[in-house]
Coordinates of C-alpha atoms in Angstrom, one line a residue:
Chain H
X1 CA 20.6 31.6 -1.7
X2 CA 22.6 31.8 1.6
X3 CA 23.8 34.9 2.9
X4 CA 26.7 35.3 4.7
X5 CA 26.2 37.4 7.8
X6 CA 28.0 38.4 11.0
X7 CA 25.6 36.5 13.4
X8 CA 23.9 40.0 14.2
X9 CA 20.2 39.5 12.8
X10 CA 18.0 41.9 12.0
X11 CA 14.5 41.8 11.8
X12 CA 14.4 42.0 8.2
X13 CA 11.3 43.0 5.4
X14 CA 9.4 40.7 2.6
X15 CA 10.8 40.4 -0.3
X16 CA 7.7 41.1 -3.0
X17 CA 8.8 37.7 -5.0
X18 CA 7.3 35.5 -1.8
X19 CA 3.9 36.4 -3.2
X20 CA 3.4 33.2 -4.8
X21 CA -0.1 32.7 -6.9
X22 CA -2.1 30.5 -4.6
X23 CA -0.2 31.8 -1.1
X24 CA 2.5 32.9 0.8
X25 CA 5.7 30.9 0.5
X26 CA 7.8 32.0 3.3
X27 CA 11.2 30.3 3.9
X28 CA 13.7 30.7 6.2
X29 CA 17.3 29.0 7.0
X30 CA 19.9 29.1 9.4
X31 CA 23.4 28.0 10.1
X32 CA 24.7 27.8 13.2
X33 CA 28.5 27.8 13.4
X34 CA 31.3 28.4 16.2
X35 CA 32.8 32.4 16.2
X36 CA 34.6 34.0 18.6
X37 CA 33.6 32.0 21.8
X38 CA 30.1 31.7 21.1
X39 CA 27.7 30.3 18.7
X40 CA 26.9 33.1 15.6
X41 CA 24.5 32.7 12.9
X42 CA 27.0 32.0 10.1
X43 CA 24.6 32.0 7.5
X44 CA 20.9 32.9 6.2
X45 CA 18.7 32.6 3.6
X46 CA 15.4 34.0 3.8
X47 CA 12.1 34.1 1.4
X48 CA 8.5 36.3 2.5
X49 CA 7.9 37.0 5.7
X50 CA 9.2 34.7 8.0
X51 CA 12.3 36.4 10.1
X52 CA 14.4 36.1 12.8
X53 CA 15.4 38.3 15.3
X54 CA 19.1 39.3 16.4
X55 CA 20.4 36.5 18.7
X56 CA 20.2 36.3 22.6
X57 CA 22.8 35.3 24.6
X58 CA 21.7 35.3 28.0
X59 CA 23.8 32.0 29.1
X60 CA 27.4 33.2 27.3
X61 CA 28.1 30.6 24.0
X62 CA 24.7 29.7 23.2
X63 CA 22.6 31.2 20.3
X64 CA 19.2 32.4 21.6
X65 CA 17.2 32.9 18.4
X66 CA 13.5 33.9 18.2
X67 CA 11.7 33.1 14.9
X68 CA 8.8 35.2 13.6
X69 CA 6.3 34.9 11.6
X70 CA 4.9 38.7 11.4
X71 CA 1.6 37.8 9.5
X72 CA 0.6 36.0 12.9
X73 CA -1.4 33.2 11.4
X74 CA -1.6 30.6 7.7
X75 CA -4.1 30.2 5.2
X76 CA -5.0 27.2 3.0
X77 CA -2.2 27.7 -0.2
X78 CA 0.7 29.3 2.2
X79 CA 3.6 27.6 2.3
X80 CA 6.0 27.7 5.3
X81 CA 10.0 26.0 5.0
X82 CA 12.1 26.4 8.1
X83 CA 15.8 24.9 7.8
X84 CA 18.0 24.8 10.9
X85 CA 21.4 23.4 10.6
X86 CA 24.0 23.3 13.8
X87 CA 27.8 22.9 12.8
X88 CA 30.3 20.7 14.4
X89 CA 31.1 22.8 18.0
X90 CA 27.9 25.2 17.7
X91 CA 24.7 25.3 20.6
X92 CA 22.1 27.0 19.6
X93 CA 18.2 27.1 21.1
X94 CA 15.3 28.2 19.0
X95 CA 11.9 29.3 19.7
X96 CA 9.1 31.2 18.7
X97 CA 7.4 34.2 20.9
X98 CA 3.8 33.1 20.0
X99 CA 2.4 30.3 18.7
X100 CA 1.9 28.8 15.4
X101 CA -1.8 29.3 13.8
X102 CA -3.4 27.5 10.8
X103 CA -6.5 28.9 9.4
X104 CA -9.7 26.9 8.7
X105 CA -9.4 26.2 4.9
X106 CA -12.3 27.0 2.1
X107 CA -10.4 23.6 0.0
X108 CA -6.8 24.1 0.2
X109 CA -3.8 22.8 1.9
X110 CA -1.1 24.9 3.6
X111 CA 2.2 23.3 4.2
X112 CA 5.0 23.9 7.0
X113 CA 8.2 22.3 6.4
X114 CA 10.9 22.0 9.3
X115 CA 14.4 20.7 8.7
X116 CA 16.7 20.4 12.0
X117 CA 20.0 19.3 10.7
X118 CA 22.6 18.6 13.7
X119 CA 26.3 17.9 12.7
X120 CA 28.6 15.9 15.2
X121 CA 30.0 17.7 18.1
X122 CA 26.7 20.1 17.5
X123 CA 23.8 20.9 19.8
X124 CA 20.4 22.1 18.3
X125 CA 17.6 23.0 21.0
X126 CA 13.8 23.6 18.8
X127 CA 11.6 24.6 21.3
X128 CA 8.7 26.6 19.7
X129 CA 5.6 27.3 21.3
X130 CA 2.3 25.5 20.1
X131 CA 0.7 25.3 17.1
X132 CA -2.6 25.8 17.1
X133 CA -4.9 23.8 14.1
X134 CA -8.2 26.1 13.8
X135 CA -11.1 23.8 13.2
X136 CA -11.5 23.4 9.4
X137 CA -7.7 23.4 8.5
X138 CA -6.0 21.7 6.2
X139 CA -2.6 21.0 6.7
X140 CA 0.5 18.8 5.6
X141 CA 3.4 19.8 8.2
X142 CA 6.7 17.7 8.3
X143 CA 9.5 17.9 10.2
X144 CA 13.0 16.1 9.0
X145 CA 15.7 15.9 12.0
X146 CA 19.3 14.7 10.5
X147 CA 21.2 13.9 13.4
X148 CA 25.0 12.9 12.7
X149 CA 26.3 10.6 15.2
X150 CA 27.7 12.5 18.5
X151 CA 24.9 15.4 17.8
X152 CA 22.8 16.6 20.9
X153 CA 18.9 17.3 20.0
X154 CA 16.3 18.5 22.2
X155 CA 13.3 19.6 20.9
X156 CA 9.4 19.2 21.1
X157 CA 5.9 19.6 19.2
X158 CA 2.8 20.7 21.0
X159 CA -0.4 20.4 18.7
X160 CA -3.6 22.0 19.4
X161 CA -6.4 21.5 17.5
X162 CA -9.7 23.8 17.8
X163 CA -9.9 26.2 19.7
X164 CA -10.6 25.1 23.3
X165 CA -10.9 29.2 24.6
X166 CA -13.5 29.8 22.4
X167 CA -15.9 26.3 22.5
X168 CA -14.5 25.5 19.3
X169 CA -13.5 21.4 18.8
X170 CA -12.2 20.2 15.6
X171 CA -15.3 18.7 13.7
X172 CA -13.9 19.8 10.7
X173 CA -10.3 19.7 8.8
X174 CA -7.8 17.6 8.4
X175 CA -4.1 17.7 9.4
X176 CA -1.4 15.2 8.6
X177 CA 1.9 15.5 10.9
X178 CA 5.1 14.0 9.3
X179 CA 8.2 13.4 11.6
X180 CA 11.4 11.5 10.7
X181 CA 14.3 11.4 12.9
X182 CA 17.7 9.7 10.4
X183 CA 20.8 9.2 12.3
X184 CA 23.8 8.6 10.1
X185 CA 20.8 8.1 7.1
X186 CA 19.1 5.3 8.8
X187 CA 15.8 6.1 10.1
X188 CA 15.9 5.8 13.5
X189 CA 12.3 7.1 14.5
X190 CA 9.1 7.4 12.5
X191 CA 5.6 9.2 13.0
X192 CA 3.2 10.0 10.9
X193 CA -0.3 11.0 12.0
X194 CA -3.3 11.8 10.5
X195 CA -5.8 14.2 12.6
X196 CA -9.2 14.1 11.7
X197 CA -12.7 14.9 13.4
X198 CA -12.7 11.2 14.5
X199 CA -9.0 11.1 15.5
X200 CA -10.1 14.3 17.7
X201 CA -12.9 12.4 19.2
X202 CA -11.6 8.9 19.6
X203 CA -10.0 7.7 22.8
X204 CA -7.4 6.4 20.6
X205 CA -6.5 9.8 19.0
X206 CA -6.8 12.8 21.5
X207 CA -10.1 11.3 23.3
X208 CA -10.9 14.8 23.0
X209 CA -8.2 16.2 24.8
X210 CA -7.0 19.4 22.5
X211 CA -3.6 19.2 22.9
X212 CA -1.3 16.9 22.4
X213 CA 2.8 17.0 22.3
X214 CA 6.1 15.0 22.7
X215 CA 9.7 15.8 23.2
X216 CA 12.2 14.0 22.1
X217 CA 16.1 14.4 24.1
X218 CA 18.8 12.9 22.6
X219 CA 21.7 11.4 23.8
X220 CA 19.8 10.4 27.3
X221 CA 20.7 7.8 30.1
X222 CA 18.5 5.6 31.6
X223 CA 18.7 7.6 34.6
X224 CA 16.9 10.2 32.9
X225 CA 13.8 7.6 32.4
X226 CA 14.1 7.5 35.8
X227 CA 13.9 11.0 36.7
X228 CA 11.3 12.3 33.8
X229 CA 9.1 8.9 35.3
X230 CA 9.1 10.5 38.5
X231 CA 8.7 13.6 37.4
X232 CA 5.0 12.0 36.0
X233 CA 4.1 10.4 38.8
X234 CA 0.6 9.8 39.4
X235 CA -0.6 12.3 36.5
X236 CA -2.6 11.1 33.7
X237 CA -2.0 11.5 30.0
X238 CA 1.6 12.0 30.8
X239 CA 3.9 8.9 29.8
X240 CA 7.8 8.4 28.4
X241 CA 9.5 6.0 27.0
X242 CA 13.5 5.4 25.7
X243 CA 14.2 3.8 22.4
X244 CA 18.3 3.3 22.4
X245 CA 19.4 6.9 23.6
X246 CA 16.6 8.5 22.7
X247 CA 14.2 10.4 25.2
X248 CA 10.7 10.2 24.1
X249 CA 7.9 11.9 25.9
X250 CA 4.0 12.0 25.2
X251 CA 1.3 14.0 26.7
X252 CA -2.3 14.8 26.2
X253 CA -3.8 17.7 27.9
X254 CA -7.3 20.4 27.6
X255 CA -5.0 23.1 28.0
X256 CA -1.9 23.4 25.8
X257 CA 0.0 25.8 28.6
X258 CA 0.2 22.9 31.0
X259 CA 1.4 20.2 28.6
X260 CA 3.9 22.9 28.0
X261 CA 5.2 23.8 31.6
X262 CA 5.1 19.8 32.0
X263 CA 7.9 19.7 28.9
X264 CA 9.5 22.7 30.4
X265 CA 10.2 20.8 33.6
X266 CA 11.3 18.0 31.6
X267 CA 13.8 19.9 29.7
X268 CA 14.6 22.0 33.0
X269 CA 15.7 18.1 33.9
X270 CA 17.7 16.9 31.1
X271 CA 18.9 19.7 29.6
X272 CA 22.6 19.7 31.4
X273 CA 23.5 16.5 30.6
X274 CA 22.3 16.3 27.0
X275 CA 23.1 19.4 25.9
X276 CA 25.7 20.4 28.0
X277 CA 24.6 23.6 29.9
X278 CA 22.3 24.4 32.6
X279 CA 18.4 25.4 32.4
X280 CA 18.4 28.8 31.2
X281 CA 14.8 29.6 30.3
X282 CA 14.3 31.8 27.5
X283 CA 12.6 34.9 28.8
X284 CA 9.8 34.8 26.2
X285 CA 8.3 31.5 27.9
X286 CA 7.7 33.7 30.9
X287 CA 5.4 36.1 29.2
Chain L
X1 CA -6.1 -19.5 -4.8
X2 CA -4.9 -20.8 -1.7
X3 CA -4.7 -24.4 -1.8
X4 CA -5.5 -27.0 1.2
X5 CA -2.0 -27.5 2.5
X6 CA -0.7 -24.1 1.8
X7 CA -4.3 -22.9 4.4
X8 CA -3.0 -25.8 6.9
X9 CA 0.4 -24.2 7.1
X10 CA -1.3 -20.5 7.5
X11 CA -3.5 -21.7 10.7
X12 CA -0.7 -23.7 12.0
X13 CA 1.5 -20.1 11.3
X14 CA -1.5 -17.6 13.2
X15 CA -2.4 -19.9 15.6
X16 CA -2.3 -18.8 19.4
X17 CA -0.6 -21.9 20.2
X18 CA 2.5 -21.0 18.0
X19 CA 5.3 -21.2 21.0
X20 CA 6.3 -17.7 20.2
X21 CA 5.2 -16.0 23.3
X22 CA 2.3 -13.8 21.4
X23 CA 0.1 -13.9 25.0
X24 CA 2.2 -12.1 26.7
X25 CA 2.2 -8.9 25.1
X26 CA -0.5 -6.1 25.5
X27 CA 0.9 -3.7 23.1
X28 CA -0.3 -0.9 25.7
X29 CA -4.1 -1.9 25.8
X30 CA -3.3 -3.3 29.4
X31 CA -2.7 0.5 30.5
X32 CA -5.5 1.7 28.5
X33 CA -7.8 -0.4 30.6
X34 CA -5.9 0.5 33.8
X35 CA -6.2 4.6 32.8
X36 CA -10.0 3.5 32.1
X37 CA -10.0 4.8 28.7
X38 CA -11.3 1.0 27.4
X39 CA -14.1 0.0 30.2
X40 CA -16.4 -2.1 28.3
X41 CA -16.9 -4.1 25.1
X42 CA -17.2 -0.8 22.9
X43 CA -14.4 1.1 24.1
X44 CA -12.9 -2.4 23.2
X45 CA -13.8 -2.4 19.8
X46 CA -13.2 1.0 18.6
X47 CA -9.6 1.0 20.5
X48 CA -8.6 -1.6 18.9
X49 CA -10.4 -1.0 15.5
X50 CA -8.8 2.2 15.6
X51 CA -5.2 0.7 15.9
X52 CA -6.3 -2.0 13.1
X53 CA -7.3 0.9 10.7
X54 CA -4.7 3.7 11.4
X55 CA -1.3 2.3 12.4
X56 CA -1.7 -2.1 11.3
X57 CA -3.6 -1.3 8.2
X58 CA -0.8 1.4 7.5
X59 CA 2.4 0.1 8.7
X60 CA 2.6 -3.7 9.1
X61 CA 0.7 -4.9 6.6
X62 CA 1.9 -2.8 4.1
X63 CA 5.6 -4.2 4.9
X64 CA 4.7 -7.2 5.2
X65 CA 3.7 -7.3 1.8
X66 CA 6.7 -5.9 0.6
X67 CA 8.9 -8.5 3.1
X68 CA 7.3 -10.9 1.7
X69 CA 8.2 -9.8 -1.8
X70 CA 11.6 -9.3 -0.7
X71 CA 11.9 -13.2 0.4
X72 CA 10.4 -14.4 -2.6
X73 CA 13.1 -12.9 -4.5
X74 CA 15.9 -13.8 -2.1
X75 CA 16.8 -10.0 -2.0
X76 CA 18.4 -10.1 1.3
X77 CA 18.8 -6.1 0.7
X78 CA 15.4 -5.5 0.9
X79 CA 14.9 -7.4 4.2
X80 CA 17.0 -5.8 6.1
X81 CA 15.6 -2.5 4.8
X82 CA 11.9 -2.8 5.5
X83 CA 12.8 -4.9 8.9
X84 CA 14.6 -1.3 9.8
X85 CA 11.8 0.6 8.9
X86 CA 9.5 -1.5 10.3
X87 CA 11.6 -1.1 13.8
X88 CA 11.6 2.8 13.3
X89 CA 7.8 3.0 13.2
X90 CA 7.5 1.6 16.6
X91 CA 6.9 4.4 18.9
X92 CA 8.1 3.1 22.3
X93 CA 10.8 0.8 24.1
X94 CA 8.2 -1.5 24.8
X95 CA 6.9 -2.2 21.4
X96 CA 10.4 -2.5 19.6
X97 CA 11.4 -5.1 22.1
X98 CA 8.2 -7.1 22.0
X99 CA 9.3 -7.1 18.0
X100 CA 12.8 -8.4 18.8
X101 CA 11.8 -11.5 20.9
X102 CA 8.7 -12.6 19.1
X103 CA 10.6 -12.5 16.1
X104 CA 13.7 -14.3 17.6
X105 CA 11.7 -17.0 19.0
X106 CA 9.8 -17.3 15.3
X107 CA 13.6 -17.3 14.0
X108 CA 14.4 -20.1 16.7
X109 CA 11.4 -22.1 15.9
X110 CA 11.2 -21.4 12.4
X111 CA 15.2 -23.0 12.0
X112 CA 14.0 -26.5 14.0
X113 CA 10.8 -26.5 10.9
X114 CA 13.7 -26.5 8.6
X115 CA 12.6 -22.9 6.9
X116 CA 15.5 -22.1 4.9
X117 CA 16.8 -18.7 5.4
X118 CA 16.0 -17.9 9.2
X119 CA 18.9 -19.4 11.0
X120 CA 20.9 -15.9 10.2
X121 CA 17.7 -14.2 12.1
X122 CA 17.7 -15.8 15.3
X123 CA 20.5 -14.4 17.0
X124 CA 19.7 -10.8 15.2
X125 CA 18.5 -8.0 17.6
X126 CA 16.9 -6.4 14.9
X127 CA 14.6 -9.3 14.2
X128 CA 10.9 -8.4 14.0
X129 CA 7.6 -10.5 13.9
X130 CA 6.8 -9.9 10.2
X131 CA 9.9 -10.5 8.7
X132 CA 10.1 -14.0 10.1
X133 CA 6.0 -14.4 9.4
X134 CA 6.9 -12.7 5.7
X135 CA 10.2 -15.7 5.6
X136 CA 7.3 -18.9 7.2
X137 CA 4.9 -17.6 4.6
X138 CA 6.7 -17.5 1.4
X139 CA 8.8 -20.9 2.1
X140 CA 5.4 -22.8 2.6
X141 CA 3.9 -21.3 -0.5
X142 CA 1.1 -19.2 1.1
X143 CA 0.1 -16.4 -1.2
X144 CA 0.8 -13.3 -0.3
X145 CA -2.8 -11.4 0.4
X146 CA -3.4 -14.3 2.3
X147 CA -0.3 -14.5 4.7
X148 CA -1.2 -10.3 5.2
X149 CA -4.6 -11.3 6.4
X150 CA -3.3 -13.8 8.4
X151 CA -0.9 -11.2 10.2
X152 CA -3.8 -8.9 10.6
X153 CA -6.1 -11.3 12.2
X154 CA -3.2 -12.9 14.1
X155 CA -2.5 -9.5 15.8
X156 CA -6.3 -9.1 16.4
X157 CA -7.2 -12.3 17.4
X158 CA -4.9 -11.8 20.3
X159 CA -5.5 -8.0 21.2
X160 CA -9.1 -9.7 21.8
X161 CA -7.8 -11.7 24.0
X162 CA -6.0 -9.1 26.0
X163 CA -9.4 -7.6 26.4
X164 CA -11.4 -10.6 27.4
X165 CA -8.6 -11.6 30.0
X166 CA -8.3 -8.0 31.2
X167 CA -11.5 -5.6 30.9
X168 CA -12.6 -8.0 31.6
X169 CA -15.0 -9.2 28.9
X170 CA -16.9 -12.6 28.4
X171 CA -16.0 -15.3 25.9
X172 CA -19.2 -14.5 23.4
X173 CA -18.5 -10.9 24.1
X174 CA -14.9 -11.6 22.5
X175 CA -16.4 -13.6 19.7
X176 CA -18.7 -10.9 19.2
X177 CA -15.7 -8.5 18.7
X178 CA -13.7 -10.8 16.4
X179 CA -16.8 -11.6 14.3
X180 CA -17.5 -7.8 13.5
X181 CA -13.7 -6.4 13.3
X182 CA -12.9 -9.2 11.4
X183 CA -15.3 -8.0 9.2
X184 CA -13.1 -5.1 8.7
X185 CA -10.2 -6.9 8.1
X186 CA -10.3 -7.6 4.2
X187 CA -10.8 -4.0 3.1
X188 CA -7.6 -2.6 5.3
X189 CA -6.0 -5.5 3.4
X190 CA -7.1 -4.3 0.1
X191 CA -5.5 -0.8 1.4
X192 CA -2.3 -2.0 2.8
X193 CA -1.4 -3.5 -0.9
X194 CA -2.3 -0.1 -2.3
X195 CA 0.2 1.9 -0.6
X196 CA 3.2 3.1 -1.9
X197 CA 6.0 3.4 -0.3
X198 CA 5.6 7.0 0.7
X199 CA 2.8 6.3 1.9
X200 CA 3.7 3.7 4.7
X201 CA 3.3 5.2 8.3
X202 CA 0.7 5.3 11.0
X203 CA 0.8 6.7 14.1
X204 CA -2.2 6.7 16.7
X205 CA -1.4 9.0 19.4
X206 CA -2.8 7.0 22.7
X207 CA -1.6 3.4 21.3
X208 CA 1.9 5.0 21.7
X209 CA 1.1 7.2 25.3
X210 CA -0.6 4.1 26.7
X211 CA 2.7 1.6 25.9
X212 CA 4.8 4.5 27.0
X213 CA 2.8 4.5 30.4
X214 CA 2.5 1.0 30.0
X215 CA 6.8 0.5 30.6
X216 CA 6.1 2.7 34.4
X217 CA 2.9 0.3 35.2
X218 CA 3.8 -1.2 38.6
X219 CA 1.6 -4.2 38.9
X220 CA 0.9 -5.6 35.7
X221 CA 0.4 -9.2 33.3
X222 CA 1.6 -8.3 30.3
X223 CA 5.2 -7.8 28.8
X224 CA 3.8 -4.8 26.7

């Protein structure tokens, strides 16, 4: 059900068929494409309330998008589907103004799907803020990135689980985290974690740390091991790593805000060379 | 059953003096140690019980199993395929390369015991561990459940002695450990053979932070 559009979004209303019987079902997909000197939303297809809102473009070609989700927060039953796709010649960066919540569940399972498809000659930038795992949720989340060889990818996943603000742990719920990086069809990278009370708890897991995140930068040199290795110095929790050309980068934090200006800096470091423009924070980060 | 040779040719295949270079890999607990999240002989156990249930019980046994089908039925296909995925589930630089030379040096060795089918391996960046221990296994006839325990307690036997060399711990204590995670070990066997393949995958956060921050350690033993 794609929609052809101009690239000018508007924030746009549920449709009354997204009321699904056991939850929301709220999809939304994008394709970025190459249009008059800059990157324009070429097409969209949108289900329940999950919207996006006109494109930014503070830096000149690349496609600012923010993604909304106006109801704020998921239940047990709701079911989220995001599907990015970058075409050959198109830079786009996507992020959300707030972050991510999953309610505690009374039984059921919501489910957040994120495709990030990136075509050759492409550059996709998913940089949404954290999502936050109330204590008691239940939650199957996966996210599928399809790069084609010569695509640019920067992207990251901070994870919170309780909330920290408000004494709350996570000595309930259960969340399973899916992640799948294919180049050319071969898997190239595979995650999949299962977050428990004990995974919470165990020095293994989050040693109760309640945040946890990586970002992943692709294509990277090793001089950029170099530089994000410096960049961590002497703090804890804080490590990287490179697996062919591709930048992986863990942290463990009490407080999701600083694991996220620590990726910030590392994607203030990188982003030039992988994705082929200068550091050009999105002015939502600073609020 | 297993019978008498066939157990022979599994201790001569797990044991520590197998000239494949095992000892000198960490597999990140050397960091752990050094960022004093493992300090003493329980830390020990429930890091490394953790890693046995949540990523080995979930990721190399389980394709092990299926490399070890895949030998057995020459399916040369199916090798290559689950020695891919095998690579993709490793989380860091570190732990892919300790992969690729422990399961060269198995290749090299395995060609000079005559195993057919490993010479093509030895030269083959993307040899790992199990698919060589998988090829060892079904040439010398060991059954199946029993090469996957063997892997398990292989790759436990020395993450013990990582810990006693390093916490450091003393030789009962590291008895102490393999006698009660050992005792684990059948059940996450049963598990592993259970899985479909959908279900293969295990990730444990601070097994892959602490090899990530193992690769920037300055002073260290190990190779991983």
């Amino acid at each position: 059900m794609f929609v052809d559009s101009q690239g000018r979004g508007t924030l746009t209303g549920t449709s009354p068929s997204a009321v699904a019987a056991e939850g929301w079902n709220a999809e939304l997909g994008l394709c970025f494409a190459p249009g008059n000197g800059k990157t324009v939303i070429a097409r969209r297809r949108h289900v329940g309330p999950l919207v996006v809102q006109r494109p930014f473009y503070p830096e000149g070609p690349v496609c600012h998008v923010y993604l909304l989700h106006p109801p704020g927060g998921v239940v047990a039953g709701d079911t989220l589907g995001i599907d990015l796709a970058a075409a050959n010649g198109s830079a786009a960066l996507v992020t959300t103004p707030a972050a991510g919540k999953f309610y505690r569940s009374a039984g059921g399972v919501a489910r957040q799907s994120v495709a990030l498809r990136v075509a050759s000659g492409a550059s996709l930038e998913w940089l949404p803020q954290e999502t936050i795992f109330y204590q008691g949720a239940r939650v199957r989340a996966r996210v599928a990135i399809e790069l084609e060889a010569g695509a640019r990818f920067l992207g990251w996943d901070v994870v919170v689980l309780g909330r920290p603000a408000a004494g709350e742990g996570f000595s309930a719920g259960e969340v399973g985290l899916e992640l799948r990086i294919t180049q050319a069809a071969e898997p190239r990278y595979l995650e999949r974690t299962l977050l428990n009370p004990e995974a919470y708890a165990a020095p293994w897991g989050l040693g109760g740390h309640s945040a946890f995140g990586t970002l992943f930068a692709t294509p990277s040199t090793a001089a950029h091991l170099e530089a994000v290795r410096e960049l961590i110095g002497d703090q804890p929790e804080r490590g990287v790593t490179r697996i062919g050309d591709l930048l992986i980068c863990r942290g463990r934090d009490m407080r999701a805000d600083r694991l996220r200006a620590f990726f910030q800096q590392v994607w203030a470091r990188v982003r030039e060379d992988v994705i082929g423009h200068k550091a050009c924070a999105p002015r939502i980060w600073a609020t | 059953m297993i019978t008498d040779l066939a157990l022979l040719r599994l201790l001569q295949l797990v044991s520590p003096g197998l000239p494949i270079g095992m000892y000198s890999y960490s597999q990140g607990l050397e960091r752990a140690i050094d960022d004093g999240w493992v300090t003493n002989e329980g830390d020990t156990g429930r890091w490394i019980g953790g890693i046995l249930e949540r990523c080995l019980s979930r990721v190399d046994l389980p394709i092990v199993a299926r490399l070890y089908d895949a030998w057995a039925a020459d399916d040369s296909d199916a090798v290559e395929r689950w020695t891919r995925t095998l690579i993709a589930h490793r989380e860091t630089a570190e732990l892919r390369e300790e992969d690729r030379q422990t399961g060269q040096a198995l290749a090299r060795l395995s060609e000079s015991l005559d195993l057919a089918g490993s010479p093509a391996w030895s030269r083959k960046p993307e040899a790992t561990l199990a698919t060589l221990f998988a090829l060892a296994a079904v040439r010398w006839g060991i059954p199946k459940r029993a090469a996957v325990t063997g892997y398990g307690w292989s790759w436990l036997e020395n993450q013990v002695l990582c810990a006693v060399k390093l916490v450091p711990l003393g030789q009962v204590a590291g008895q102490r450990l393999l006698r009660d995670l050992a005792a684990d070990l059948p059940a996450w066997v049963e598990e592993s053979l259970a899985l479909t393949d959908e279900q293969i995958g295990g990730s444990v956060f601070a097994f892959a932070l602490a090899s990530s921050r193992h690769e920037m350690q300055y002073s260290r033993l190990f190779r991983s």
